[in-house]
PDB file of C-alpha atoms in Angstrom:
ATOM      1  CA  MET A1095     179.036 210.139  65.667  1.00  0.00           C
ATOM      2  CA  SER A1096     180.460 209.725  69.157  1.00  0.00           C
ATOM      3  CA  ASN A1097     179.266 213.234  70.025  1.00  0.00           C
ATOM      4  CA  ALA A1098     175.727 212.323  68.943  1.00  0.00           C
ATOM      5  CA  ILE A1099     175.741 209.226  71.157  1.00  0.00           C
ATOM      6  CA  ALA A1100     176.998 211.283  74.091  1.00  0.00           C
ATOM      7  CA  HIS A1101     174.221 213.839  73.543  1.00  0.00           C
ATOM      8  CA  ILE A1102     171.609 211.088  73.254  1.00  0.00           C
ATOM      9  CA  LEU A1103     172.753 209.547  76.539  1.00  0.00           C
ATOM     10  CA  ASN A1104     172.752 213.000  78.165  1.00  0.00           C
ATOM     11  CA  ASN A1105     169.122 213.578  77.091  1.00  0.00           C
ATOM     12  CA  ASP A1106     170.104 216.721  75.154  1.00  0.00           C
ATOM     13  CA  CYS A1107     167.962 218.563  72.626  1.00  0.00           C
ATOM     14  CA  PRO A1108     168.968 217.552  69.071  1.00  0.00           C
ATOM     15  CA  HIS A1109     168.699 221.140  67.826  1.00  0.00           C
ATOM     16  CA  CYS A1110     170.614 223.251  70.361  1.00  0.00           C
ATOM     17  CA  LEU A1111     172.219 220.518  72.534  1.00  0.00           C
ATOM     18  CA  GLU A1112     171.362 222.615  75.610  1.00  0.00           C
ATOM     19  CA  GLY A1113     167.802 221.751  76.660  1.00  0.00           C
ATOM     20  CA  LYS A1114     166.466 218.375  77.758  1.00  0.00           C
ATOM     21  CA  VAL A1115     164.035 216.125  75.877  1.00  0.00           C
ATOM     22  CA  PHE A1116     162.665 214.307  78.930  1.00  0.00           C
ATOM     23  CA  LYS A1117     161.629 215.918  82.178  1.00  0.00           C
ATOM     24  CA  GLU A1118     163.753 213.425  84.128  1.00  0.00           C
ATOM     25  CA  LYS A1119     167.419 214.318  83.957  1.00  0.00           C
ATOM     26  CA  ASN A1120     168.606 210.707  84.183  1.00  0.00           C
ATOM     27  CA  ILE A1121     167.296 208.449  81.394  1.00  0.00           C
ATOM     28  CA  PHE A1122     168.921 205.294  82.733  1.00  0.00           C
ATOM     29  CA  PHE A1123     167.082 204.308  85.902  1.00  0.00           C
ATOM     30  CA  ASN A1124     163.552 205.677  86.095  1.00  0.00           C
ATOM     31  CA  ILE A1125     160.369 203.824  86.839  1.00  0.00           C
ATOM     32  CA  GLY A1126     157.212 204.559  84.910  1.00  0.00           C
ATOM     33  CA  PHE A1127     156.377 205.883  81.491  1.00  0.00           C
ATOM     34  CA  PRO A1128     158.636 208.744  80.389  1.00  0.00           C
ATOM     35  CA  LYS A1129     157.412 212.324  80.559  1.00  0.00           C
ATOM     36  CA  MET A1130     158.631 214.359  77.608  1.00  0.00           C
ATOM     37  CA  ASN A1131     158.862 218.083  77.360  1.00  0.00           C
ATOM     38  CA  PRO A1132     156.750 219.272  74.406  1.00  0.00           C
ATOM     39  CA  TYR A1133     159.351 221.922  73.513  1.00  0.00           C
ATOM     40  CA  CYS A1134     162.999 222.521  74.308  1.00  0.00           C
ATOM     41  CA  SER A1135     163.347 224.939  77.214  1.00  0.00           C
ATOM     42  CA  HIS A1136     166.317 226.618  75.527  1.00  0.00           C
ATOM     43  CA  CYS A1137     165.481 226.927  71.799  1.00  0.00           C
ATOM     44  CA  GLN A1138     161.729 226.030  71.701  1.00  0.00           C
ATOM     45  CA  PHE A1139     162.373 223.122  69.299  1.00  0.00           C
ATOM     46  CA  LYS A1140     159.221 220.981  69.058  1.00  0.00           C
ATOM     47  CA  PHE A1141     160.050 217.331  69.796  1.00  0.00           C
ATOM     48  CA  GLU A1142     156.864 215.664  68.520  1.00  0.00           C
ATOM     49  CA  LYS A1143     156.498 216.787  64.917  1.00  0.00           C
ATOM     50  CA  GLU A1144     153.027 215.317  64.335  1.00  0.00           C
ATOM     51  CA  PRO A1145     150.563 212.963  66.027  1.00  0.00           C
ATOM     52  CA  GLY A1146     151.953 209.444  65.920  1.00  0.00           C
ATOM     53  CA  TYR A1147     155.520 210.647  65.387  1.00  0.00           C
ATOM     54  CA  PHE A1148     156.926 208.133  67.866  1.00  0.00           C
ATOM     55  CA  PHE A1149     155.286 205.033  66.356  1.00  0.00           C
ATOM     56  CA  GLY A1150     158.554 204.407  64.542  1.00  0.00           C
ATOM     57  CA  ALA A1151     160.393 204.555  67.851  1.00  0.00           C
ATOM     58  CA  MET A1152     158.416 201.476  68.889  1.00  0.00           C
ATOM     59  CA  TYR A1153     160.239 199.505  66.176  1.00  0.00           C
ATOM     60  CA  VAL A1154     163.569 200.780  67.467  1.00  0.00           C
ATOM     61  CA  ASN A1155     162.481 199.752  70.982  1.00  0.00           C
ATOM     62  CA  TYR A1156     161.530 196.296  69.698  1.00  0.00           C
ATOM     63  CA  GLY A1157     164.935 195.891  68.052  1.00  0.00           C
ATOM     64  CA  LEU A1158     166.728 196.917  71.249  1.00  0.00           C
ATOM     65  CA  THR A1159     164.630 194.479  73.287  1.00  0.00           C
ATOM     66  CA  VAL A1160     165.291 191.575  70.919  1.00  0.00           C
ATOM     67  CA  ALA A1161     169.020 192.331  70.886  1.00  0.00           C
ATOM     68  CA  GLN A1162     169.094 192.423  74.694  1.00  0.00           C
ATOM     69  CA  GLY A1163     167.166 189.140  74.892  1.00  0.00           C
ATOM     70  CA  ILE A1164     169.547 187.405  72.484  1.00  0.00           C
ATOM     71  CA  ALA A1165     172.619 188.798  74.250  1.00  0.00           C
ATOM     72  CA  THR A1166     171.223 187.670  77.616  1.00  0.00           C
ATOM     73  CA  TYR A1167     170.634 184.175  76.243  1.00  0.00           C
ATOM     74  CA  PHE A1168     174.186 183.874  74.924  1.00  0.00           C
ATOM     75  CA  ILE A1169     175.653 185.090  78.210  1.00  0.00           C
ATOM     76  CA  ALA A1170     173.367 182.939  80.392  1.00  0.00           C
ATOM     77  CA  GLN A1171     173.872 179.733  78.420  1.00  0.00           C
ATOM     78  CA  PHE A1172     177.420 179.405  79.752  1.00  0.00           C
ATOM     79  CA  PHE A1173     176.035 178.907  83.268  1.00  0.00           C
ATOM     80  CA  PHE A1174     173.879 175.885  82.332  1.00  0.00           C
ATOM     81  CA  LYS A1175     174.854 172.377  81.188  1.00  0.00           C
ATOM     82  CA  GLU A1176     172.170 171.955  78.531  1.00  0.00           C
ATOM     83  CA  THR A1177     172.152 174.003  75.332  1.00  0.00           C
ATOM     84  CA  PHE A1178     168.671 175.360  75.995  1.00  0.00           C
ATOM     85  CA  ASP A1179     167.585 175.172  79.595  1.00  0.00           C
ATOM     86  CA  LEU A1180     164.136 176.514  80.464  1.00  0.00           C
ATOM     87  CA  ARG A1181     165.583 178.336  83.471  1.00  0.00           C
ATOM     88  CA  ILE A1182     167.107 180.836  81.030  1.00  0.00           C
ATOM     89  CA  ILE A1183     163.658 182.206  80.103  1.00  0.00           C
ATOM     90  CA  PRO A1184     162.985 183.908  83.482  1.00  0.00           C
ATOM     91  CA  ILE A1185     166.468 185.421  83.374  1.00  0.00           C
ATOM     92  CA  ILE A1186     165.762 186.895  79.933  1.00  0.00           C
ATOM     93  CA  ALA A1187     162.362 188.155  81.149  1.00  0.00           C
ATOM     94  CA  VAL A1188     163.924 189.908  84.154  1.00  0.00           C
ATOM     95  CA  VAL A1189     166.506 191.625  81.940  1.00  0.00           C
ATOM     96  CA  ILE A1190     163.842 192.748  79.462  1.00  0.00           C
ATOM     97  CA  VAL A1191     161.527 194.118  82.173  1.00  0.00           C
ATOM     98  CA  THR A1192     164.419 195.824  83.942  1.00  0.00           C
ATOM     99  CA  MET A1193     165.612 197.526  80.758  1.00  0.00           C
ATOM    100  CA  ALA A1194     162.130 198.502  79.467  1.00  0.00           C
ATOM    101  CA  SER A1195     162.107 202.009  80.934  1.00  0.00           C
ATOM    102  CA  PHE A1196     165.553 202.784  79.538  1.00  0.00           C
ATOM    103  CA  ASN A1197     164.640 201.310  76.138  1.00  0.00           C
ATOM    104  CA  ILE A1198     161.582 203.546  75.762  1.00  0.00           C
ATOM    105  CA  ARG A1199     163.576 206.685  76.461  1.00  0.00           C
ATOM    106  CA  PHE A1200     166.593 205.638  74.412  1.00  0.00           C
ATOM    107  CA  SER A1201     164.518 204.617  71.380  1.00  0.00           C
ATOM    108  CA  ARG A1202     162.645 207.935  71.393  1.00  0.00           C
ATOM    109  CA  LEU A1203     165.897 209.862  71.603  1.00  0.00           C
ATOM    110  CA  LEU A1204     167.369 207.793  68.766  1.00  0.00           C
ATOM    111  CA  TRP A1205     164.243 208.451  66.690  1.00  0.00           C
ATOM    112  CA  ILE A1206     164.447 212.203  67.260  1.00  0.00           C
ATOM    113  CA  TYR A1207     168.147 212.278  66.387  1.00  0.00           C
ATOM    114  CA  MET A1208     167.673 210.138  63.254  1.00  0.00           C
ATOM    115  CA  PHE A1209     165.153 212.590  61.809  1.00  0.00           C
ATOM    116  CA  LYS A1210     166.566 215.907  62.896  1.00  0.00           C
ATOM    117  CA  ASN A1211     167.493 218.442  60.232  1.00  0.00           C
ATOM    118  CA  TYR A1212     171.254 218.081  59.681  1.00  0.00           C
ATOM    119  CA  SER A1213     171.420 220.829  57.034  1.00  0.00           C
ATOM    120  CA  ILE A1214     171.299 223.622  59.630  1.00  0.00           C
TER     121      ILE A1214
END
């Protein structure tokens, strides 16, 4: 399991673990919509199995975003006197917008790794 997480964070191909899924080598800090390779450069594994394959990754992205928003709220609430201060909302928004590019890439990689063929 820890190897899979390391390969996901390294943007490795789920089939051969050599090629890259995204054209950008670093999935952490990129601006803009991600550009995926259609096939692995090493083993020619096709990343998008069918049209609409990554619709499920949107749900993973939503879950990541909600978890980050809740975690940001619980961390930020210690810096304010009231239980729910409206100044927390812009802080949560900044965190969500900042992490959006990473979340898109990470959720797609998670989706590919969840549905790869493990019997090989």
